[in-house]
XYZ file of C-alpha atoms in Angstrom:
563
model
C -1.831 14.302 -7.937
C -2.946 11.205 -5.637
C -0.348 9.351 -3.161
C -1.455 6.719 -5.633
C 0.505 8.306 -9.034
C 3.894 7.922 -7.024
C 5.100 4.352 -7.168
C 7.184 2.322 -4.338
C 10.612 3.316 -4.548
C 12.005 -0.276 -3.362
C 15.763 -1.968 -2.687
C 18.066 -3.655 -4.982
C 17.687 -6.578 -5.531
C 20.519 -9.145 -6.032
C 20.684 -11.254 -9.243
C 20.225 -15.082 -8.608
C 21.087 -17.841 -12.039
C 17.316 -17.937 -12.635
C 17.303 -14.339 -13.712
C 20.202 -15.315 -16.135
C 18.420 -18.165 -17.467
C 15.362 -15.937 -17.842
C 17.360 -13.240 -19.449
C 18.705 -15.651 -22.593
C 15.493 -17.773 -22.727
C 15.250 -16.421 -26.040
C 18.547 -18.386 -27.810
C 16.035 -21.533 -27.130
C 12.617 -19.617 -28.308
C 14.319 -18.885 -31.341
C 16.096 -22.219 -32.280
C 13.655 -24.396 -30.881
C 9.740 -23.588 -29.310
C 9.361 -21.168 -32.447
C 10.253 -24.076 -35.006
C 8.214 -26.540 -33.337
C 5.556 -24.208 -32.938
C 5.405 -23.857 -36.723
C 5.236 -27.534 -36.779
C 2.391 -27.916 -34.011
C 0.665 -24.789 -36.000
C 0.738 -26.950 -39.677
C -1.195 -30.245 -37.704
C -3.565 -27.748 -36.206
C -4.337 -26.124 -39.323
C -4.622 -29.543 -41.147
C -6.826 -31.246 -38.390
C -9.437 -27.792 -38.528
C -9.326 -27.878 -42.833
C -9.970 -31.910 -42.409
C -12.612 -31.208 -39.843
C -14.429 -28.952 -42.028
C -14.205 -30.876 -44.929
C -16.565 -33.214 -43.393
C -20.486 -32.818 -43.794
C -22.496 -31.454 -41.092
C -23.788 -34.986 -40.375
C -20.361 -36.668 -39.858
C -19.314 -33.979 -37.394
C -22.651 -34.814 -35.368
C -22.245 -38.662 -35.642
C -18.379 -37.891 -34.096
C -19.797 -35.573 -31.262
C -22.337 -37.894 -30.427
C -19.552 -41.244 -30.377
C -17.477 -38.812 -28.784
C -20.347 -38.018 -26.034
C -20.750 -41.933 -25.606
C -17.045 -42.558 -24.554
C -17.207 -39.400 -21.752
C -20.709 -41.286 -20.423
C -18.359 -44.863 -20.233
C -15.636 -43.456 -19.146
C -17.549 -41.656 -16.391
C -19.168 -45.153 -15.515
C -15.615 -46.671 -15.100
C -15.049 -44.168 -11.650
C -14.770 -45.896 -8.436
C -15.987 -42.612 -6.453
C -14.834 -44.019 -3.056
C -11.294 -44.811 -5.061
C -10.352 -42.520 -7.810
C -10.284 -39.350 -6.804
C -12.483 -36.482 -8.501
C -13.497 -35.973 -11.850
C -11.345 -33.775 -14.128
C -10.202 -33.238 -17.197
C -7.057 -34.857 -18.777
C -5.800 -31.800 -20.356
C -2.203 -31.234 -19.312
C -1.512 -28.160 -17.349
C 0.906 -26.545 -19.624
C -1.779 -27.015 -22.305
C -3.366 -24.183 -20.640
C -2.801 -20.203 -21.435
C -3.123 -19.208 -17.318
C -0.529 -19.069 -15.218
C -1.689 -20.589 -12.277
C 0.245 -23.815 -10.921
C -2.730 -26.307 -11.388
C -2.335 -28.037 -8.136
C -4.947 -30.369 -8.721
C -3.413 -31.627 -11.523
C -0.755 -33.132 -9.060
C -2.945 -34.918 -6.514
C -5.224 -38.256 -7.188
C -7.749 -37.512 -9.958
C -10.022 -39.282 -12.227
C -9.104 -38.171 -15.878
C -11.622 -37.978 -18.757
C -10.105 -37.236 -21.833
C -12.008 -34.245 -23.546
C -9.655 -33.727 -26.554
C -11.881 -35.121 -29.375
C -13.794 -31.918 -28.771
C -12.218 -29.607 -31.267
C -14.638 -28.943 -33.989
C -17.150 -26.341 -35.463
C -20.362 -28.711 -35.649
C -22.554 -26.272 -37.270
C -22.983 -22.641 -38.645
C -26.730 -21.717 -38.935
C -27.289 -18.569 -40.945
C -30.973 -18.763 -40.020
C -31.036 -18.678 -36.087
C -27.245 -16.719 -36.561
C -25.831 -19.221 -34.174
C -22.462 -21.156 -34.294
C -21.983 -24.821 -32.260
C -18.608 -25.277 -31.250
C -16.685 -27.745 -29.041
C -15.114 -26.585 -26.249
C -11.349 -26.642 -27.686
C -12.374 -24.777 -30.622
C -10.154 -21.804 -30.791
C -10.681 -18.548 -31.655
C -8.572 -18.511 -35.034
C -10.461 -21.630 -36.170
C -13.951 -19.862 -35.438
C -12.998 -16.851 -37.522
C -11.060 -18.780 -40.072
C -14.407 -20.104 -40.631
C -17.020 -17.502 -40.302
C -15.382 -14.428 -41.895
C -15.873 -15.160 -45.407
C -19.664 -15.317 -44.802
C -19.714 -11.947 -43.539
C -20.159 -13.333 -39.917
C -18.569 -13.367 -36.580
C -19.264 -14.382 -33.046
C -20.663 -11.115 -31.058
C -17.373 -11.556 -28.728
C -14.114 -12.282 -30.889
C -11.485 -12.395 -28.084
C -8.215 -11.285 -29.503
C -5.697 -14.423 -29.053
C -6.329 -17.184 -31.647
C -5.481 -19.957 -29.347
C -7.947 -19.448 -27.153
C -10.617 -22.019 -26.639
C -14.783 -21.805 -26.368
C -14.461 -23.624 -23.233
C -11.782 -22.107 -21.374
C -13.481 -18.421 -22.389
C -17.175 -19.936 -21.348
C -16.003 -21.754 -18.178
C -13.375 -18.920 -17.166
C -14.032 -15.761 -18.656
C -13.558 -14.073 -21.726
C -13.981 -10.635 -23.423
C -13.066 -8.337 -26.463
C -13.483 -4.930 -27.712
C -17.359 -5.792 -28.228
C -17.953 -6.559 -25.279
C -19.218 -3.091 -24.096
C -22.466 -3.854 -26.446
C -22.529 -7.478 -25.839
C -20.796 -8.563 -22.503
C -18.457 -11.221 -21.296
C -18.200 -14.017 -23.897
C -20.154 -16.566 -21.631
C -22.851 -13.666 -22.231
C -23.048 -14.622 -26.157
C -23.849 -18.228 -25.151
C -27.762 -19.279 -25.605
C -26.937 -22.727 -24.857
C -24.886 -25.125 -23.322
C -24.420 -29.079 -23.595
C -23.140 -30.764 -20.515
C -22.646 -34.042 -19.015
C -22.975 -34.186 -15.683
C -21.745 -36.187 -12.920
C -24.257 -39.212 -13.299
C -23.852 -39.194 -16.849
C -27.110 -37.597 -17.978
C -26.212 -35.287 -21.191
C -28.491 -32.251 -20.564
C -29.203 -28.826 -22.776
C -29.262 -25.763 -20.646
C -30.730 -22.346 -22.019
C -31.686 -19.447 -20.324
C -35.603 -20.156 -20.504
C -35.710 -24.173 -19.770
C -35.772 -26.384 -17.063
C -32.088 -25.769 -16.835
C -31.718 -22.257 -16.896
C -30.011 -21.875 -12.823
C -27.404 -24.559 -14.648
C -27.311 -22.337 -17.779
C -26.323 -19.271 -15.642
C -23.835 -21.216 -12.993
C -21.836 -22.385 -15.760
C -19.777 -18.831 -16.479
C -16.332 -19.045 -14.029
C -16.879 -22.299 -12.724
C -14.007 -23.535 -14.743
C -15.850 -26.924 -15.454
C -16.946 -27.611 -11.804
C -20.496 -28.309 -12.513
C -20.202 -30.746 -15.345
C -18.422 -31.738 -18.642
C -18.927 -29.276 -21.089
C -19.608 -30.952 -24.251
C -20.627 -28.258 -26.601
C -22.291 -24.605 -26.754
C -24.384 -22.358 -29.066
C -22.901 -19.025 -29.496
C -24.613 -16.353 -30.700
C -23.147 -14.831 -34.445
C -23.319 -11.046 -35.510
C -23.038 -9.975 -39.508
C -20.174 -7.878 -40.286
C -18.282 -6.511 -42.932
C -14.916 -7.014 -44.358
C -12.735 -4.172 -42.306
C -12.472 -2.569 -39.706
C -11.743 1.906 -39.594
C -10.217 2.216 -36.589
C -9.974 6.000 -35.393
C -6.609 6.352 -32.633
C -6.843 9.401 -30.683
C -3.897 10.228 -28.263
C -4.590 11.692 -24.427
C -2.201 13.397 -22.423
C -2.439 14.420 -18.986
C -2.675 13.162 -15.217
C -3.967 9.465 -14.920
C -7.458 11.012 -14.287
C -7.093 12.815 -17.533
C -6.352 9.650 -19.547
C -9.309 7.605 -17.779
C -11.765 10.348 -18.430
C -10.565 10.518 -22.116
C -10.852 6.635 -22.460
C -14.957 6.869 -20.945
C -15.697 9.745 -23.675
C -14.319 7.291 -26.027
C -17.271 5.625 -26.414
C -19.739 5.857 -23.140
C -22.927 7.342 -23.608
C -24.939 9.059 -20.689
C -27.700 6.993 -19.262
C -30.686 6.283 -20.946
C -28.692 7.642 -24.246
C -29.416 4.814 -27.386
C -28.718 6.766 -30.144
C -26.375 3.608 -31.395
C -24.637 5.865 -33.863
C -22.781 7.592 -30.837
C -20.981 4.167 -30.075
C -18.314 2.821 -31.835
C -18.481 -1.075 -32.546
C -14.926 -1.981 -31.062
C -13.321 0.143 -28.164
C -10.128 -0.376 -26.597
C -7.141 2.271 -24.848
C -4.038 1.325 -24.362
C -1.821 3.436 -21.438
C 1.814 3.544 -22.206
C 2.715 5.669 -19.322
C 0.820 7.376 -16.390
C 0.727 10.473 -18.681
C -0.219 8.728 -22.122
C -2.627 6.498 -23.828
C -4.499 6.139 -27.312
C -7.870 5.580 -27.461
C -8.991 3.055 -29.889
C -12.417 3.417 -31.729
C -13.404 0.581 -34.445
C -16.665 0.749 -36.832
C -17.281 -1.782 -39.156
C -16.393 -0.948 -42.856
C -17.151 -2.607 -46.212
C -14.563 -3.167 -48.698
C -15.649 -0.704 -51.180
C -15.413 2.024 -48.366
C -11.754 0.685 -48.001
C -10.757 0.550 -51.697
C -12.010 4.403 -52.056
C -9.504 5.016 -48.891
C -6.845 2.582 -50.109
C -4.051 4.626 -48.745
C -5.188 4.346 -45.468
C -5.686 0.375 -46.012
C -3.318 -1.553 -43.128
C -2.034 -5.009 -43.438
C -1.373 -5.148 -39.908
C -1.090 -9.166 -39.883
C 1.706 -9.209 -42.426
C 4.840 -10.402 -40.739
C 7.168 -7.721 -41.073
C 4.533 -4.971 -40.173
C 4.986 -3.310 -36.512
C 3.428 -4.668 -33.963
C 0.000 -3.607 -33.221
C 0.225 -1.741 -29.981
C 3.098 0.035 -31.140
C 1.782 0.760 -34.463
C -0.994 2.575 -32.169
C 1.456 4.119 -30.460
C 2.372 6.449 -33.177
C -0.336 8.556 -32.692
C 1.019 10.048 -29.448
C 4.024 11.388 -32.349
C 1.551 11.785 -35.458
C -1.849 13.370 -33.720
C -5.657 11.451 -33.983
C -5.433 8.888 -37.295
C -7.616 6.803 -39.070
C -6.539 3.474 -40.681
C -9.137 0.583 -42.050
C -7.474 -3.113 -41.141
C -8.761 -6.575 -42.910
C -11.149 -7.978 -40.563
C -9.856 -11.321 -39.314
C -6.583 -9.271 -38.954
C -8.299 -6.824 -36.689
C -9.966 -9.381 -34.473
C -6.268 -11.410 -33.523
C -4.686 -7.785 -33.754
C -2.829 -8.360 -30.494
C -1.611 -12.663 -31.313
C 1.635 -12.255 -32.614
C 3.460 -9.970 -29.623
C 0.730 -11.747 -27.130
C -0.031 -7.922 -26.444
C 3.549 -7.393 -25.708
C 4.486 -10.170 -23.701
C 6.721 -11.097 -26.862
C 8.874 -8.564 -26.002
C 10.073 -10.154 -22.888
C 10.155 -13.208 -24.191
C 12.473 -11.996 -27.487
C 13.512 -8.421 -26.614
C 14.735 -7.824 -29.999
C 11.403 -9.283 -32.184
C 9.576 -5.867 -32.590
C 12.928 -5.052 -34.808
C 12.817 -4.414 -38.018
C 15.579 -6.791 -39.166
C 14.112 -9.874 -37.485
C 9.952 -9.065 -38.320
C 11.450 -9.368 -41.818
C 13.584 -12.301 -41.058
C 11.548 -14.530 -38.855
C 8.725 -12.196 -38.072
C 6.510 -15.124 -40.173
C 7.176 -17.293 -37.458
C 6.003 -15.766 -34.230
C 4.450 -15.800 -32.469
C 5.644 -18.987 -29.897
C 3.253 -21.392 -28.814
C 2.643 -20.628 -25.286
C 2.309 -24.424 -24.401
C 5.806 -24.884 -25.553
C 6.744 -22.537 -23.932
C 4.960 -23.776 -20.654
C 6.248 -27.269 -21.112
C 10.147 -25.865 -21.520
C 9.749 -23.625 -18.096
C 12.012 -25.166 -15.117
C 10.065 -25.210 -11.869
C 12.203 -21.998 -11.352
C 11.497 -20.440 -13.622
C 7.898 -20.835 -13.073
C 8.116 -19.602 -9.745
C 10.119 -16.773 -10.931
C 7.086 -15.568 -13.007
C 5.311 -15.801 -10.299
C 7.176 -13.486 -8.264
C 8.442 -11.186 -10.891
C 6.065 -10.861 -13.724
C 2.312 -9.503 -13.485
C -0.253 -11.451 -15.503
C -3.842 -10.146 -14.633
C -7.253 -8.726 -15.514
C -9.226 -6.459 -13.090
C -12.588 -6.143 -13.770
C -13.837 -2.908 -11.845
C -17.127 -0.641 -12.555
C -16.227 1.819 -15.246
C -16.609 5.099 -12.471
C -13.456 3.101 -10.733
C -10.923 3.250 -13.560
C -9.179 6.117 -12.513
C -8.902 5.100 -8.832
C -8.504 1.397 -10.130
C -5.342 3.085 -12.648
C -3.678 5.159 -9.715
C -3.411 1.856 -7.514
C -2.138 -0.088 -10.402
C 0.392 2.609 -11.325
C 1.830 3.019 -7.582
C 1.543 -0.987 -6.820
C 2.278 -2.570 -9.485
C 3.955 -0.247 -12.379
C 3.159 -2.199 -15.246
C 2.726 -0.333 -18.823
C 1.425 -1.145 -21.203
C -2.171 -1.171 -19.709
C -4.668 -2.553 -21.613
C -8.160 -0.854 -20.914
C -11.654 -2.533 -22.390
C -15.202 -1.999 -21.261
C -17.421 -4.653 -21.114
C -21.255 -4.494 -19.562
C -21.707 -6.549 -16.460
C -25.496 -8.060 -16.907
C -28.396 -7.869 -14.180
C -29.386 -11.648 -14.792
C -32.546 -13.349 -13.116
C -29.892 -15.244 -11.206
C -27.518 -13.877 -9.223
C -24.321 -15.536 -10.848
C -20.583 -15.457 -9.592
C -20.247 -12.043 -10.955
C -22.803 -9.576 -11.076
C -23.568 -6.003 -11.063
C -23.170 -3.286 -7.888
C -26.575 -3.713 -6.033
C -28.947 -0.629 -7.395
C -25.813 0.460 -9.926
C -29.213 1.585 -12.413
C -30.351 3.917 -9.986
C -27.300 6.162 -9.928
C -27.863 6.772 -13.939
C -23.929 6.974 -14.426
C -22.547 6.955 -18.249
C -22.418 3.827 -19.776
C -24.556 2.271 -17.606
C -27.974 0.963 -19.332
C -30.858 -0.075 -17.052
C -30.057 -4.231 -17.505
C -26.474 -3.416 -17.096
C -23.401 -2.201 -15.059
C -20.871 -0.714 -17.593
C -17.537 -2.907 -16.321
C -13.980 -2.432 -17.301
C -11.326 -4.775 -17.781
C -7.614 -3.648 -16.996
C -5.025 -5.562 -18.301
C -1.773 -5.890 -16.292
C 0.859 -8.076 -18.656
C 4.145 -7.471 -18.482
C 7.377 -7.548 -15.628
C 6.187 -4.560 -13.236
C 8.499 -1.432 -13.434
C 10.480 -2.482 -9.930
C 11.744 -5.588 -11.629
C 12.742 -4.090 -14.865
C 14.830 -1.346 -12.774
C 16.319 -4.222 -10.463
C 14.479 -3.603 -7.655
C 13.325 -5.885 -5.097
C 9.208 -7.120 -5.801
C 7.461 -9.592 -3.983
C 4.314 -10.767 -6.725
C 2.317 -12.511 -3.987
C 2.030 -9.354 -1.790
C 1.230 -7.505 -4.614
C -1.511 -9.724 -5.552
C -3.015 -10.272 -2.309
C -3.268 -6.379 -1.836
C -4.449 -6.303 -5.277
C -7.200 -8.613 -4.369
C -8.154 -6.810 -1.563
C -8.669 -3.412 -3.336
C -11.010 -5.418 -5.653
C -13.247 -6.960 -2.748
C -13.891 -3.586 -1.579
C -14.478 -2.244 -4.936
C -16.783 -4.432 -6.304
C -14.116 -6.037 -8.308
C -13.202 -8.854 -10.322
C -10.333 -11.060 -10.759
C -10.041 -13.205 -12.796
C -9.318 -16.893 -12.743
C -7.011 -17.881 -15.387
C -4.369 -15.717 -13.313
C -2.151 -16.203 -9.649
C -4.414 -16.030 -6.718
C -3.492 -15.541 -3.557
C -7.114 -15.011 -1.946
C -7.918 -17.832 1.268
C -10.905 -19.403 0.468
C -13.120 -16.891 2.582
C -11.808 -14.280 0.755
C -12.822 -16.037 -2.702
C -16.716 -16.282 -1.625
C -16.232 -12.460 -0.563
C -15.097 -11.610 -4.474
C -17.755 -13.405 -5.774
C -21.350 -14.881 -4.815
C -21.484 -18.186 -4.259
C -25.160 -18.894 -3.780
C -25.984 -20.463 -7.152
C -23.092 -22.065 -7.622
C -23.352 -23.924 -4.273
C -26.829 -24.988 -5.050
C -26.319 -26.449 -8.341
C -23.492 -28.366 -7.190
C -26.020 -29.888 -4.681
C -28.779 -30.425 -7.422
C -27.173 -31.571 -10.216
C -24.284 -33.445 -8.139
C -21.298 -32.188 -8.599
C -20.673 -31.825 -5.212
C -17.901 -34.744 -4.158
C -17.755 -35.512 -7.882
C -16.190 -32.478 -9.595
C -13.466 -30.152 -6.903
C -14.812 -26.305 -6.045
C -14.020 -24.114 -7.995
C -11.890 -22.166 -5.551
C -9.752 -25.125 -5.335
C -9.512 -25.459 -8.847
C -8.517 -21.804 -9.487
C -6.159 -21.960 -6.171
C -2.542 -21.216 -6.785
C -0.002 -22.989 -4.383
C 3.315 -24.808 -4.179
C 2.225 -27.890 -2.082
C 3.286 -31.274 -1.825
C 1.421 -33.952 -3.485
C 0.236 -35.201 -0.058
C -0.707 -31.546 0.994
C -2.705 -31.074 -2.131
C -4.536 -34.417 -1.605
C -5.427 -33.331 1.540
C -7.149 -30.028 0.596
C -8.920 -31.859 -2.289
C -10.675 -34.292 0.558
C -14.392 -33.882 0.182
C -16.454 -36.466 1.136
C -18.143 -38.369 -1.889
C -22.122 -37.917 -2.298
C -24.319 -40.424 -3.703
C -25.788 -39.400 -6.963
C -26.904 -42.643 -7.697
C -26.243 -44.955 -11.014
C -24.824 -43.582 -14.177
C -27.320 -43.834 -16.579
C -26.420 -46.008 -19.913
């Protein structure tokens, strides 16, 4: 066993009123975020079955008025006056939990929130246009009758095509098809001067086309994008396989899973949707998903799971059966599979309503959940926020599949937080260098899962209060970041930007390359028009002078905005 498997034994820690406000949150979930969430759900629904009521020629005509007001609006900015360009999106609208500093300081709003519709659905080039506040719900909503899905279906249904495009986003798929900014064949952005441009990998735009993934909307508005669409069928068999054994033992049991040795493309070997989820530094399913059609489900109806019906167990505890029961195999309804983790937000839901995996209340007001996260954003105290910052984990590390074992051992003796959730995801050698990329010569080592266009990656999912905290033990979250951070700099690691950051801005170039970005902020200017991106994914707790101050960059002609 590695120093690494032992976690910090540290002090007590004493009790402050935050922790007692934190501790019956849950009396004002219950009686009011999860009844206005059903509320907020019904106009959402309503506004995405209005939306695609509407013929594919109305939805253009909208996007292209809608495109016309960003371009005036833009034209409205005194540069030398009004701050730089953001978004008006409030900050609790977001699903992060960073403190959105920016938001606080002298800006120049453009209001983005028309952007919410599926424009098109094109069964012959088996591509999908979206909006950038699409969601993920109202994508598969959509396509899943046709037999079709996007490539990358990341699991929570409120998250958006632009927040997963200009941030990052993957899902169980991604270990044939990448991140989901790596489903993307084209982009529609307005940029600083107000020209409305169409960047693909193979145009005249293709360095903007590959600057655009973790830039978090640095570079330009995003307007719209064209996202690649896979046929599928109507369930999913998922095969659940416990491992037992040292941390090394579940890692290397999770890799066998579904990685094949170098070189290997026998496709039959590898499953379509791959996940493990670690309960315990001894203990962990592995997840294995191929795609089924319905008559293959009716002939094993017994084994049929309604997983999304609200009084069924959660899913990562129905999983977790298997470490009682032995290897299973169950066949879910498709759309069901893809937002398998939405209603306990993995299991976040259990801290926020410690008693909602319960029988009695999944039957009660299981139908409800889950909470909207914005509400429950907007109904945080500044303490409270700062308490989640300090006593609650919410991360993904992206580290090269060979480093999951060493990447689980730090985890388990830093941080202590189980759940894990572990995905693999390939990490693409592009003609650009972009702001994450692949170890330097990774293809000539010929390790498993590696292909020779790309490094097999692996995301580890750290949500939930870390062990220390639950026990009442003293935990300081922004040490435990930074050394977090640092483990990934020297491991060719990721972090990534949705979550707390502690890294200086040195230390943010050192996690990831810089070079492209910087020059398409030059050429397409952005630069003293939109913030960096460091500054934009920045956590901090500074004044609104102080955060002026840091957002100071001097304002560079990019001549007139063009009508």
């Amino acid at each position: 066993m590695s120093n690494h498997e032992t976690p910090m034994v540290r002090p007590k820690r004493k009790k402050v009123w935050v922790d007692y406000l934190i501790q019956f949150r849950w009396v004002g979930v219950i009686f009011l975020v999860l009844p206005m969430s059903l509320i907020l759900d019904m106009f959402i629904y309503l506004d995405q079955v209005i939306s695609q009521r509407k013929s594919y020629k109305q939805r253009l005509n909208e996007h292209n008025q809608n495109v016309i007001k960003v371009i005036k609006r833009l034209k409205e900015r005194n540069p030398s006056k009004d701050g730089l360009v953001c978004t008006a999106r409030k900050p609790w609208v977001t699903v992060g939990m960073r403190n959105v500093d920016y938001k606080r300081a002298m800006r120049f709003e453009v209001d983005l929130s028309d952007f919410r519709n599926i424009l098109a659905i094109d069964h012959d080039r088996m591509i999908a246009t979206c909006e950038p506040l699409v969601k993920m719900g109202q994508i598969t909503r959509a396509t899943v009758p046709m037999n079709l899905a996007l490539a990358v279906v990341p699991e929570l249904e409120d998250l958006t095509v632009g927040g997963l495009i200009n941030g990052s986003g993957l899902e169980g798929s991604s270990h044939l098809y990448g991140l989901f900014s790596d489903i993307v064949v084209a982009y529609e952005i307005i940029l600083a001067d107000g020209r409305v441009v169409r960047a693909t990998k193979d145009n005249e735009y293709s360095d903007l086309f590959y600057a655009i993934p973790w830039s978090q909307g640095t570079l330009g508005l995003l307007t719209c994008a064209e996202i690649k669409l896979i046929p599928i069928k109507e369930y999913m068999k998922v095969t659940y396989k416990p491992v037992r054994g040292n941390i090394s033992d579940l890692a290397k049991g999770y890799i066998d899973s579904f990685a094949p040795e170098f070189g290997d493309t026998d496709s039959e070997k590898v499953p379509d949707f791959v996940e493990t989820l670690i309960y315990n530094p001894h203990e962990a399913v592995c997840m294995t998903g191929k795609y089924a059609s319905k008559e293959e489900a009716k002939m094993n109806w017994t084994k049929i799971n309604y997983i999304g019906l609200w009084f069924k167990p959660w899913f990562y505890q129905h999983a977790q059966t298997a470490l009682k029961k032995g290897e299973f195999i169950d066949y879910i309804p498709i759309r069901k599979y893809y937002h398998r983790h939405t209603r306990s937000y993995f299991w976040e839901s259990k801290l926020i309503l410690p008693f909602a995996d319960q029988l009695w209340f999944r039957i009660l007001l299981g139908w409800t959940m889950p909470p909207k996260i914005p509400l429950l954003k907007v109904a945080q105290t500044e303490a409270m926020h700062n308490y989640y910052h300090d006593m609650h984990v919410l991360q993904d590390l992206l580290v090269p599949l060979y480093k999951v074992s060493d990447a689980l051992e730090w985890a388990h003796s830093e941080m202590e937080v189980y759940p894990i959730w572990v995905c693999p995801h390939k990490l693409y050698k592009h003609p650009y260098k972009t702001m994450v990329y692949p170890e330097p010569g990774f293809e000539q080592h010929r390790r498993q899962g590696d292909t020779t266009d790309a490094q097999m990656y692996t995301d580890i999912g750290l949500y939930y209060a870390p062990g220390s905290v639950l026990r009442g033990e003293v935990f300081d979250g922004s040490d435990a970041v930074r050394r977090m951070e640092t483990w990934l700099i020297e491991n060719h690691g990721f972090e990534t930007q949705y979550a707390v950051s502690e890294l200086s801005e040195k230390e943010f170039w050192r996690m990831f390359d810089g070079e492209l970005y910087e020059k398409c902020r030059r050429k397409y200017g952005a630069l003293g028009n939109f913030m960096s991106v460091y500054y934009k994914s920045k956590k901090g707790r500074k004044t609104e002078k102080e955060v002026q101050e840091a957002l100071e960059i001097p304002y560079v002609d990019v001549g007139q905005l063009t009508d």
